[in-house]
PDB file of C-alpha atoms in Angstrom:
ATOM      1  CA  MET A 546       0.000   0.000   0.000  1.00 73.00           C
ATOM      2  CA  LEU A 547       2.779   2.423   0.956  1.00 79.00           C
ATOM      3  CA  VAL A 548       4.709   1.677  -2.235  1.00 79.00           C
ATOM      4  CA  THR A 549       1.574   2.232  -4.310  1.00 80.00           C
ATOM      5  CA  LEU A 550       0.980   5.610  -2.689  1.00 84.00           C
ATOM      6  CA  CYS A 551       4.612   6.759  -2.868  1.00 84.00           C
ATOM      7  CA  VAL A 552       5.698   5.384  -6.275  1.00 83.00           C
ATOM      8  CA  VAL A 553       2.829   4.258  -8.491  1.00 86.00           C
ATOM      9  CA  LEU A 554       0.280   6.959  -7.680  1.00 88.00           C
ATOM     10  CA  PRO A 555       2.531   9.975  -8.465  1.00 88.00           C
ATOM     11  CA  LEU A 556       3.554   8.420 -11.799  1.00 86.00           C
ATOM     12  CA  ALA A 557      -0.029   7.488 -12.649  1.00 87.00           C
ATOM     13  CA  MET A 558      -1.150  11.070 -11.981  1.00 88.00           C
ATOM     14  CA  LEU A 559       0.981  12.435 -14.824  1.00 85.00           C
ATOM     15  CA  PRO A 560      -1.329  13.836 -17.532  1.00 83.00           C
ATOM     16  CA  ARG A 561       0.930  12.955 -20.505  1.00 82.00           C
ATOM     17  CA  ILE A 562       2.279   9.537 -21.462  1.00 81.00           C
ATOM     18  CA  GLY A 563       5.545  11.064 -22.690  1.00 78.00           C
ATOM     19  CA  PHE A 564       6.546  11.727 -19.079  1.00 78.00           C
ATOM     20  CA  LEU A 565       6.629   7.965 -18.493  1.00 81.00           C
ATOM     21  CA  SER A 566       9.353   7.297 -21.079  1.00 81.00           C
ATOM     22  CA  TYR A 567      12.131   7.556 -18.494  1.00 85.00           C
ATOM     23  CA  SER A 568      10.508   5.230 -15.963  1.00 84.00           C
ATOM     24  CA  SER A 569       9.703   2.742 -18.747  1.00 86.00           C
ATOM     25  CA  SER A 570      13.334   2.741 -19.887  1.00 88.00           C
ATOM     26  CA  VAL A 571      14.489   1.971 -16.347  1.00 90.00           C
ATOM     27  CA  ALA A 572      11.904  -0.833 -16.106  1.00 90.00           C
ATOM     28  CA  PHE A 573      13.197  -2.310 -19.371  1.00 91.00           C
ATOM     29  CA  LEU A 574      16.763  -2.341 -18.014  1.00 93.00           C
ATOM     30  CA  PHE A 575      15.521  -4.215 -14.945  1.00 93.00           C
ATOM     31  CA  MET A 576      13.934  -6.817 -17.235  1.00 93.00           C
ATOM     32  CA  VAL A 577      17.200  -7.175 -19.161  1.00 94.00           C
ATOM     33  CA  TYR A 578      18.953  -7.830 -15.845  1.00 94.00           C
ATOM     34  CA  PHE A 579      16.278 -10.423 -14.995  1.00 94.00           C
ATOM     35  CA  SER A 580      16.784 -12.320 -18.263  1.00 94.00           C
ATOM     36  CA  ILE A 581      20.578 -12.299 -17.837  1.00 94.00           C
ATOM     37  CA  VAL A 582      20.282 -13.792 -14.348  1.00 93.00           C
ATOM     38  CA  VAL A 583      17.838 -16.461 -15.602  1.00 93.00           C
ATOM     39  CA  VAL A 584      20.437 -17.487 -18.184  1.00 93.00           C
ATOM     40  CA  ILE A 585      23.266 -17.585 -15.632  1.00 91.00           C
ATOM     41  CA  LYS A 586      21.287 -19.498 -12.999  1.00 88.00           C
ATOM     42  CA  LYS A 587      20.518 -22.240 -15.512  1.00 87.00           C
ATOM     43  CA  TRP A 588      23.877 -23.752 -14.521  1.00 84.00           C
ATOM     44  CA  SER A 589      23.358 -23.270 -10.775  1.00 82.00           C
ATOM     45  CA  ILE A 590      20.447 -25.698 -10.443  1.00 81.00           C
ATOM     46  CA  PRO A 591      21.094 -29.382 -11.267  1.00 78.00           C
ATOM     47  CA  CYS A 592      18.783 -31.674 -13.139  1.00 76.00           C
ATOM     48  CA  PRO A 593      16.942 -33.750 -12.067  1.00 70.00           C
ATOM     49  CA  LEU A 594      15.852 -31.306  -9.399  1.00 70.00           C
ATOM     50  CA  PRO A 595      16.577 -32.338  -5.800  1.00 68.00           C
ATOM     51  CA  GLN A 596      13.492 -33.041  -3.728  1.00 67.00           C
ATOM     52  CA  ASN A 597      12.757 -30.836  -0.698  1.00 59.00           C
ATOM     53  CA  GLN A 598      16.239 -29.464  -0.284  1.00 57.00           C
ATOM     54  CA  THR A 599      18.127 -26.336  -1.093  1.00 58.00           C
ATOM     55  CA  ILE A 600      21.205 -26.165  -3.278  1.00 57.00           C
ATOM     56  CA  PRO A 601      24.544 -24.832  -2.081  1.00 54.00           C
ATOM     57  CA  LEU A 602      25.489 -21.461  -3.520  1.00 46.00           C
ATOM     58  CA  VAL A 603      28.353 -23.111  -5.384  1.00 47.00           C
ATOM     59  CA  SER A 604      27.413 -23.466  -9.033  1.00 46.00           C
ATOM     60  CA  GLN A 605      26.590 -27.013 -10.112  1.00 50.00           C
ATOM     61  CA  PHE A 606      26.300 -28.722 -13.466  1.00 49.00           C
ATOM     62  CA  ASN A 607      24.729 -32.080 -14.158  1.00 55.00           C
ATOM     63  CA  ASN A 608      24.961 -34.071 -17.356  1.00 48.00           C
ATOM     64  CA  SER A 609      22.179 -36.434 -16.321  1.00 53.00           C
ATOM     65  CA  SER A 610      20.387 -38.243 -19.123  1.00 61.00           C
ATOM     66  CA  ASP A 611      17.263 -38.533 -16.978  1.00 65.00           C
ATOM     67  CA  PRO A 612      14.092 -38.262 -19.133  1.00 69.00           C
ATOM     68  CA  GLU A 613      12.937 -35.497 -16.805  1.00 72.00           C
ATOM     69  CA  CYS A 614      15.854 -33.392 -18.060  1.00 74.00           C
ATOM     70  CA  THR A 615      15.059 -33.816 -21.745  1.00 78.00           C
ATOM     71  CA  PRO A 616      13.434 -30.719 -23.263  1.00 79.00           C
ATOM     72  CA  LYS A 617      10.228 -31.262 -25.217  1.00 79.00           C
ATOM     73  CA  LEU A 618       9.259 -29.151 -28.192  1.00 78.00           C
ATOM     74  CA  PHE A 619       5.527 -29.421 -27.436  1.00 76.00           C
ATOM     75  CA  VAL A 620       3.749 -30.258 -24.181  1.00 74.00           C
ATOM     76  CA  ILE A 621      -0.044 -30.486 -24.347  1.00 74.00           C
ATOM     77  CA  SER A 622      -1.953 -30.384 -21.064  1.00 70.00           C
ATOM     78  CA  SER A 623      -4.676 -28.385 -19.324  1.00 67.00           C
ATOM     79  CA  ARG A 624      -2.021 -25.762 -18.590  1.00 70.00           C
ATOM     80  CA  SER A 625      -1.648 -25.200 -22.341  1.00 72.00           C
ATOM     81  CA  ALA A 626      -4.912 -23.247 -22.227  1.00 71.00           C
ATOM     82  CA  TYR A 627      -3.012 -20.505 -20.411  1.00 75.00           C
ATOM     83  CA  ALA A 628      -0.196 -20.321 -22.974  1.00 77.00           C
ATOM     84  CA  VAL A 629      -1.757 -18.415 -25.891  1.00 77.00           C
ATOM     85  CA  PRO A 630      -3.794 -16.021 -23.670  1.00 79.00           C
ATOM     86  CA  THR A 631      -0.687 -15.254 -21.619  1.00 78.00           C
ATOM     87  CA  MET A 632       1.334 -14.543 -24.760  1.00 81.00           C
ATOM     88  CA  ALA A 633      -1.500 -12.400 -26.093  1.00 79.00           C
ATOM     89  CA  PHE A 634      -1.585 -10.461 -22.821  1.00 78.00           C
ATOM     90  CA  SER A 635       2.201 -10.017 -22.922  1.00 80.00           C
ATOM     91  CA  PHE A 636       2.163  -8.358 -26.356  1.00 82.00           C
ATOM     92  CA  LEU A 637      -0.919  -6.233 -25.727  1.00 80.00           C
ATOM     93  CA  CYS A 638       0.502  -2.775 -26.436  1.00 81.00           C
ATOM     94  CA  HIS A 639      -2.316  -1.647 -28.738  1.00 80.00           C
ATOM     95  CA  THR A 640      -4.017   0.502 -26.123  1.00 79.00           C
ATOM     96  CA  ALA A 641      -0.969   2.762 -25.799  1.00 82.00           C
ATOM     97  CA  VAL A 642      -0.398   3.232 -29.545  1.00 85.00           C
ATOM     98  CA  LEU A 643      -2.620   6.274 -30.040  1.00 82.00           C
ATOM     99  CA  PRO A 644      -1.400   8.198 -26.947  1.00 84.00           C
ATOM    100  CA  ILE A 645       2.217   7.518 -27.951  1.00 87.00           C
ATOM    101  CA  TYR A 646       1.540   8.510 -31.561  1.00 88.00           C
ATOM    102  CA  CYS A 647      -0.026  11.801 -30.464  1.00 83.00           C
ATOM    103  CA  GLU A 648       3.068  12.728 -28.460  1.00 82.00           C
ATOM    104  CA  LEU A 649       5.683  11.803 -31.080  1.00 85.00           C
ATOM    105  CA  HIS A 650       7.710  14.666 -32.516  1.00 83.00           C
ATOM    106  CA  ARG A 651       6.229  15.175 -35.999  1.00 86.00           C
ATOM    107  CA  PRO A 652       4.183  11.941 -35.880  1.00 87.00           C
ATOM    108  CA  THR A 653       3.901   9.848 -39.035  1.00 90.00           C
ATOM    109  CA  LYS A 654       2.767   6.276 -39.688  1.00 88.00           C
ATOM    110  CA  LYS A 655       6.311   5.316 -40.671  1.00 91.00           C
ATOM    111  CA  LYS A 656       7.759   6.673 -37.435  1.00 91.00           C
ATOM    112  CA  MET A 657       5.062   4.968 -35.354  1.00 91.00           C
ATOM    113  CA  GLN A 658       5.684   1.695 -37.186  1.00 91.00           C
ATOM    114  CA  TYR A 659       9.384   1.961 -36.353  1.00 92.00           C
ATOM    115  CA  VAL A 660       8.605   2.602 -32.672  1.00 90.00           C
ATOM    116  CA  ALA A 661       6.241  -0.389 -32.583  1.00 90.00           C
ATOM    117  CA  ASN A 662       8.725  -2.674 -34.361  1.00 92.00           C
ATOM    118  CA  VAL A 663      11.570  -1.801 -31.988  1.00 92.00           C
ATOM    119  CA  GLY A 664       9.425  -2.076 -28.857  1.00 89.00           C
ATOM    120  CA  ILE A 665       7.820  -5.396 -29.777  1.00 90.00           C
ATOM    121  CA  SER A 666      11.132  -6.887 -30.977  1.00 93.00           C
ATOM    122  CA  LEU A 667      12.921  -6.010 -27.739  1.00 92.00           C
ATOM    123  CA  SER A 668      10.031  -7.375 -25.673  1.00 90.00           C
ATOM    124  CA  PHE A 669       9.980 -10.580 -27.721  1.00 92.00           C
ATOM    125  CA  LEU A 670      13.716 -11.043 -27.176  1.00 94.00           C
ATOM    126  CA  ILE A 671      13.399 -10.629 -23.402  1.00 93.00           C
ATOM    127  CA  TYR A 672      10.395 -12.992 -23.257  1.00 91.00           C
ATOM    128  CA  LEU A 673      12.110 -15.597 -25.437  1.00 92.00           C
ATOM    129  CA  VAL A 674      15.368 -15.688 -23.472  1.00 94.00           C
ATOM    130  CA  SER A 675      13.631 -15.733 -20.072  1.00 92.00           C
ATOM    131  CA  ALA A 676      11.083 -18.395 -21.062  1.00 90.00           C
ATOM    132  CA  LEU A 677      13.607 -20.623 -22.824  1.00 91.00           C
ATOM    133  CA  PHE A 678      16.190 -20.694 -20.046  1.00 92.00           C
ATOM    134  CA  GLY A 679      13.510 -20.791 -17.348  1.00 90.00           C
ATOM    135  CA  TYR A 680      12.130 -23.940 -18.978  1.00 88.00           C
ATOM    136  CA  LEU A 681      15.606 -25.447 -19.423  1.00 88.00           C
ATOM    137  CA  THR A 682      16.209 -24.868 -15.700  1.00 87.00           C
ATOM    138  CA  PHE A 683      13.031 -26.385 -14.236  1.00 85.00           C
ATOM    139  CA  TYR A 684      11.510 -28.317 -17.172  1.00 83.00           C
ATOM    140  CA  GLU A 685       8.080 -29.660 -16.200  1.00 79.00           C
ATOM    141  CA  HIS A 686       8.410 -28.110 -12.724  1.00 79.00           C
ATOM    142  CA  VAL A 687       8.537 -24.525 -14.007  1.00 80.00           C
ATOM    143  CA  GLU A 688       6.199 -22.231 -12.085  1.00 79.00           C
ATOM    144  CA  SER A 689       3.695 -19.791 -13.579  1.00 73.00           C
ATOM    145  CA  GLU A 690       5.734 -17.116 -11.780  1.00 79.00           C
ATOM    146  CA  LEU A 691       9.279 -18.031 -12.766  1.00 84.00           C
ATOM    147  CA  LEU A 692      10.992 -16.543  -9.724  1.00 84.00           C
ATOM    148  CA  LEU A 693       9.018 -18.815  -7.385  1.00 82.00           C
ATOM    149  CA  GLY A 694      11.053 -21.748  -8.673  1.00 81.00           C
ATOM    150  CA  TYR A 695      14.232 -20.207  -7.326  1.00 83.00           C
ATOM    151  CA  ASN A 696      12.707 -19.819  -3.829  1.00 79.00           C
ATOM    152  CA  GLN A 697      12.891 -23.536  -3.126  1.00 78.00           C
ATOM    153  CA  TYR A 698      16.376 -24.217  -4.463  1.00 78.00           C
ATOM    154  CA  LEU A 699      18.212 -20.886  -4.027  1.00 80.00           C
ATOM    155  CA  PRO A 700      16.360 -19.186  -1.157  1.00 79.00           C
ATOM    156  CA  ARG A 701      19.330 -17.136   0.058  1.00 82.00           C
ATOM    157  CA  ASP A 702      21.032 -16.367  -3.214  1.00 84.00           C
ATOM    158  CA  VAL A 703      21.903 -12.653  -3.230  1.00 89.00           C
ATOM    159  CA  VAL A 704      21.627 -12.349  -7.011  1.00 90.00           C
ATOM    160  CA  VAL A 705      18.155 -13.921  -7.040  1.00 88.00           C
ATOM    161  CA  MET A 706      17.084 -11.561  -4.257  1.00 90.00           C
ATOM    162  CA  SER A 707      18.352  -8.597  -6.262  1.00 92.00           C
ATOM    163  CA  VAL A 708      16.400  -9.834  -9.302  1.00 91.00           C
ATOM    164  CA  ARG A 709      13.291 -10.043  -7.162  1.00 89.00           C
ATOM    165  CA  CYS A 710      13.731  -6.391  -6.218  1.00 91.00           C
ATOM    166  CA  ALA A 711      14.421  -5.469  -9.848  1.00 91.00           C
ATOM    167  CA  ILE A 712      11.219  -7.171 -11.032  1.00 89.00           C
ATOM    168  CA  LEU A 713       9.254  -5.454  -8.281  1.00 86.00           C
ATOM    169  CA  LEU A 714      10.552  -2.072  -9.402  1.00 88.00           C
ATOM    170  CA  ALA A 715       9.988  -2.918 -13.076  1.00 89.00           C
ATOM    171  CA  VAL A 716       6.340  -3.804 -12.415  1.00 84.00           C
ATOM    172  CA  LEU A 717       5.818  -0.689 -10.310  1.00 86.00           C
ATOM    173  CA  LEU A 718       7.292   1.523 -13.028  1.00 86.00           C
ATOM    174  CA  THR A 719       5.271  -0.197 -15.769  1.00 85.00           C
ATOM    175  CA  ILE A 720       1.848   0.027 -14.104  1.00 84.00           C
ATOM    176  CA  PRO A 721       1.400   3.757 -14.881  1.00 86.00           C
ATOM    177  CA  LEU A 722       2.108   3.113 -18.579  1.00 84.00           C
ATOM    178  CA  ILE A 723      -0.650   0.468 -18.733  1.00 83.00           C
ATOM    179  CA  HIS A 724      -2.883   2.577 -16.528  1.00 86.00           C
ATOM    180  CA  PHE A 725      -2.702   5.648 -18.816  1.00 87.00           C
ATOM    181  CA  PRO A 726      -4.848   4.360 -21.739  1.00 86.00           C
ATOM    182  CA  ALA A 727      -7.305   2.723 -19.322  1.00 88.00           C
ATOM    183  CA  ARG A 728      -7.839   6.029 -17.528  1.00 90.00           C
ATOM    184  CA  LYS A 729      -8.103   7.892 -20.821  1.00 87.00           C
ATOM    185  CA  ALA A 730     -10.802   5.498 -22.042  1.00 87.00           C
ATOM    186  CA  VAL A 731     -12.814   5.844 -18.822  1.00 90.00           C
ATOM    187  CA  VAL A 732     -12.512   9.639 -18.839  1.00 90.00           C
ATOM    188  CA  MET A 733     -13.653   9.792 -22.476  1.00 88.00           C
ATOM    189  CA  LEU A 734     -16.690   7.652 -21.620  1.00 89.00           C
ATOM    190  CA  ILE A 735     -17.565   9.951 -18.725  1.00 89.00           C
ATOM    191  CA  ARG A 736     -16.738  13.381 -20.139  1.00 86.00           C
ATOM    192  CA  GLY A 737     -16.597  12.922 -23.906  1.00 82.00           C
ATOM    193  CA  ASP A 738     -14.888  15.865 -25.622  1.00 81.00           C
ATOM    194  CA  ARG A 739     -15.149  18.253 -22.689  1.00 85.00           C
ATOM    195  CA  PRO A 740     -11.968  20.038 -21.503  1.00 86.00           C
ATOM    196  CA  PHE A 741      -9.477  18.371 -19.176  1.00 84.00           C
ATOM    197  CA  SER A 742     -10.605  18.227 -15.543  1.00 87.00           C
ATOM    198  CA  TRP A 743      -8.187  17.542 -12.703  1.00 88.00           C
ATOM    199  CA  PRO A 744     -10.887  16.315 -10.259  1.00 89.00           C
ATOM    200  CA  CYS A 745     -12.115  13.706 -12.773  1.00 90.00           C
ATOM    201  CA  HIS A 746      -8.513  12.803 -13.638  1.00 90.00           C
ATOM    202  CA  VAL A 747      -7.620  12.230  -9.970  1.00 91.00           C
ATOM    203  CA  VAL A 748     -10.776  10.277  -9.073  1.00 93.00           C
ATOM    204  CA  VAL A 749     -10.515   7.895 -12.054  1.00 92.00           C
ATOM    205  CA  THR A 750      -6.793   7.356 -11.367  1.00 92.00           C
ATOM    206  CA  ILE A 751      -7.396   6.454  -7.717  1.00 92.00           C
ATOM    207  CA  VAL A 752     -10.319   4.125  -8.520  1.00 93.00           C
ATOM    208  CA  LEU A 753      -8.386   2.224 -11.196  1.00 92.00           C
ATOM    209  CA  LEU A 754      -5.316   1.864  -8.985  1.00 91.00           C
ATOM    210  CA  ALA A 755      -7.499   0.639  -6.116  1.00 91.00           C
ATOM    211  CA  VAL A 756      -8.968  -2.078  -8.361  1.00 89.00           C
ATOM    212  CA  VAL A 757      -5.482  -3.134  -9.482  1.00 85.00           C
ATOM    213  CA  LEU A 758      -4.237  -3.203  -5.888  1.00 87.00           C
ATOM    214  CA  LEU A 759      -7.165  -5.342  -4.724  1.00 87.00           C
ATOM    215  CA  LEU A 760      -6.581  -7.833  -7.542  1.00 82.00           C
ATOM    216  CA  ALA A 761      -2.873  -8.013  -6.687  1.00 80.00           C
ATOM    217  CA  ILE A 762      -3.663  -8.702  -3.027  1.00 83.00           C
ATOM    218  CA  TYR A 763      -6.515 -11.189  -3.325  1.00 83.00           C
ATOM    219  CA  VAL A 764      -5.755 -13.154  -6.525  1.00 77.00           C
ATOM    220  CA  PRO A 765      -3.448 -15.993  -5.397  1.00 71.00           C
ATOM    221  CA  ASP A 766      -2.034 -16.996  -8.808  1.00 72.00           C
ATOM    222  CA  ILE A 767      -1.147 -14.440 -11.475  1.00 73.00           C
ATOM    223  CA  ARG A 768      -1.623 -17.171 -14.087  1.00 74.00           C
ATOM    224  CA  ASN A 769      -5.382 -16.924 -13.535  1.00 76.00           C
ATOM    225  CA  VAL A 770      -5.355 -13.202 -14.319  1.00 78.00           C
ATOM    226  CA  PHE A 771      -3.266 -13.669 -17.449  1.00 76.00           C
ATOM    227  CA  GLY A 772      -5.433 -16.590 -18.550  1.00 79.00           C
ATOM    228  CA  VAL A 773      -8.828 -14.916 -18.180  1.00 82.00           C
ATOM    229  CA  VAL A 774      -7.797 -11.462 -19.401  1.00 82.00           C
ATOM    230  CA  GLY A 775      -5.729 -12.961 -22.205  1.00 81.00           C
ATOM    231  CA  SER A 776      -8.521 -15.230 -23.455  1.00 83.00           C
ATOM    232  CA  THR A 777     -11.101 -12.427 -23.446  1.00 86.00           C
ATOM    233  CA  THR A 778      -9.860  -8.863 -23.925  1.00 86.00           C
ATOM    234  CA  SER A 779      -6.385  -9.652 -25.265  1.00 84.00           C
ATOM    235  CA  THR A 780      -7.536 -12.020 -28.002  1.00 87.00           C
ATOM    236  CA  CYS A 781     -10.173  -9.476 -29.041  1.00 89.00           C
ATOM    237  CA  LEU A 782      -7.692  -6.597 -29.203  1.00 87.00           C
ATOM    238  CA  LEU A 783      -4.964  -8.646 -30.887  1.00 87.00           C
ATOM    239  CA  PHE A 784      -6.920 -10.776 -33.352  1.00 90.00           C
ATOM    240  CA  VAL A 785     -10.653 -10.078 -33.550  1.00 92.00           C
ATOM    241  CA  TYR A 786     -10.917  -6.282 -33.641  1.00 91.00           C
ATOM    242  CA  PRO A 787      -8.000  -5.656 -36.072  1.00 90.00           C
ATOM    243  CA  GLY A 788      -9.534  -8.106 -38.545  1.00 91.00           C
ATOM    244  CA  LEU A 789     -13.011  -6.608 -38.197  1.00 93.00           C
ATOM    245  CA  PHE A 790     -11.708  -3.058 -38.485  1.00 92.00           C
ATOM    246  CA  TYR A 791      -9.788  -3.949 -41.628  1.00 91.00           C
ATOM    247  CA  LEU A 792     -12.848  -5.535 -43.224  1.00 90.00           C
ATOM    248  CA  ARG A 793     -14.937  -2.482 -42.302  1.00 90.00           C
ATOM    249  CA  ILE A 794     -12.467   0.179 -43.447  1.00 90.00           C
ATOM    250  CA  SER A 795     -10.704  -1.340 -46.448  1.00 85.00           C
ATOM    251  CA  GLY A 796     -13.750  -2.200 -48.535  1.00 80.00           C
ATOM    252  CA  ASP A 797     -11.855  -5.085 -50.200  1.00 81.00           C
ATOM    253  CA  PRO A 798     -13.985  -7.903 -51.671  1.00 84.00           C
ATOM    254  CA  LEU A 799     -14.246 -10.887 -49.365  1.00 82.00           C
ATOM    255  CA  LYS A 800     -12.486 -13.104 -51.898  1.00 84.00           C
ATOM    256  CA  SER A 801      -9.329 -10.986 -51.928  1.00 88.00           C
ATOM    257  CA  PRO A 802      -6.245 -12.385 -50.126  1.00 88.00           C
ATOM    258  CA  GLN A 803      -6.203  -9.479 -47.660  1.00 89.00           C
ATOM    259  CA  ALA A 804      -9.860  -9.970 -46.711  1.00 90.00           C
ATOM    260  CA  ILE A 805      -9.419 -13.729 -46.365  1.00 92.00           C
ATOM    261  CA  SER A 806      -6.441 -13.130 -44.057  1.00 93.00           C
ATOM    262  CA  ALA A 807      -8.520 -10.726 -41.971  1.00 92.00           C
ATOM    263  CA  VAL A 808     -11.369 -13.243 -41.684  1.00 93.00           C
ATOM    264  CA  ALA A 809      -8.905 -15.976 -40.714  1.00 94.00           C
ATOM    265  CA  LEU A 810      -7.490 -13.680 -38.021  1.00 92.00           C
ATOM    266  CA  VAL A 811     -10.965 -13.064 -36.605  1.00 94.00           C
ATOM    267  CA  VAL A 812     -11.876 -16.762 -36.624  1.00 94.00           C
ATOM    268  CA  PHE A 813      -8.541 -17.686 -35.010  1.00 92.00           C
ATOM    269  CA  GLY A 814      -9.052 -15.116 -32.257  1.00 90.00           C
ATOM    270  CA  VAL A 815     -12.597 -16.253 -31.496  1.00 92.00           C
ATOM    271  CA  LEU A 816     -11.682 -19.950 -31.429  1.00 91.00           C
ATOM    272  CA  VAL A 817      -8.560 -19.476 -29.293  1.00 87.00           C
ATOM    273  CA  GLY A 818     -10.357 -17.155 -26.868  1.00 88.00           C
ATOM    274  CA  LEU A 819     -13.392 -19.392 -26.394  1.00 89.00           C
ATOM    275  CA  LEU A 820     -11.399 -22.631 -26.188  1.00 86.00           C
ATOM    276  CA  SER A 821      -8.892 -21.221 -23.709  1.00 85.00           C
ATOM    277  CA  LEU A 822     -11.583 -19.676 -21.525  1.00 86.00           C
ATOM    278  CA  CYS A 823     -13.590 -22.913 -21.440  1.00 87.00           C
ATOM    279  CA  VAL A 824     -10.547 -25.008 -20.513  1.00 82.00           C
ATOM    280  CA  ILE A 825      -9.557 -22.511 -17.810  1.00 82.00           C
ATOM    281  CA  ILE A 826     -13.047 -22.622 -16.276  1.00 85.00           C
ATOM    282  CA  VAL A 827     -13.050 -26.445 -16.372  1.00 83.00           C
ATOM    283  CA  THR A 828      -9.603 -26.459 -14.718  1.00 80.00           C
ATOM    284  CA  TRP A 829     -10.876 -24.200 -11.946  1.00 80.00           C
ATOM    285  CA  ALA A 830     -13.868 -26.497 -11.402  1.00 81.00           C
ATOM    286  CA  GLN A 831     -11.630 -29.562 -11.138  1.00 78.00           C
ATOM    287  CA  GLU A 832      -9.306 -27.853  -8.666  1.00 71.00           C
TER     288      GLU A 832
END
């Protein structure tokens, strides 16, 4: 609560998204540090994993041919229903595109495309490295929150503790960036095109942050949040709406390759969203 009031709230109160560029850059550096440590710690945890015991801080390497230590290209289980929604949620930057575009110096589509390409490519690289080496460290025992896996085997490792702090700061510095378009959407629904109002700005900011804080406190597994949000809003924003908007705006005949691709994108989004959401609900019922 104190951290939210002292760090997140002042950043979230900023009226322009351009002010958040510095905090976002710092958060990205923290994530780079996280991925580097995940790569390094791959060789600090042996495989197969020891049961109910910690590992000495001395780095270990194990050439075991145990089947448990053999990476698999595809693993299909009930947990797979969380995979695509989580990835969709991870790349959901669409909501910030228009605010960022409006604050670019001499904004053009080409410049915005370059910004999007660089941002998504860097994010993909961080996700890929962290996920790959996290899986190669824990294999089928990898946690939905990767750092939890290190708690059991390296509970007093100073580097892991520093990464935990870095991730905490990265999340805190990123929340205002995600919060900005959400607040803007709510304010536009309430006030329309009326002039900027500080009272409305402050009230909406506090309400949205309170909702986020309550979810963070009372939702036990972040995988559930990523799964539900990813299978509903994220799949719509990533797959369904872009395809529908293209079909509505372009005016291309439905038999054209572009229109067929747009329809396929919409169908893919609907199927993935519905299937993932159904499997997630069934998994909850079984648990």
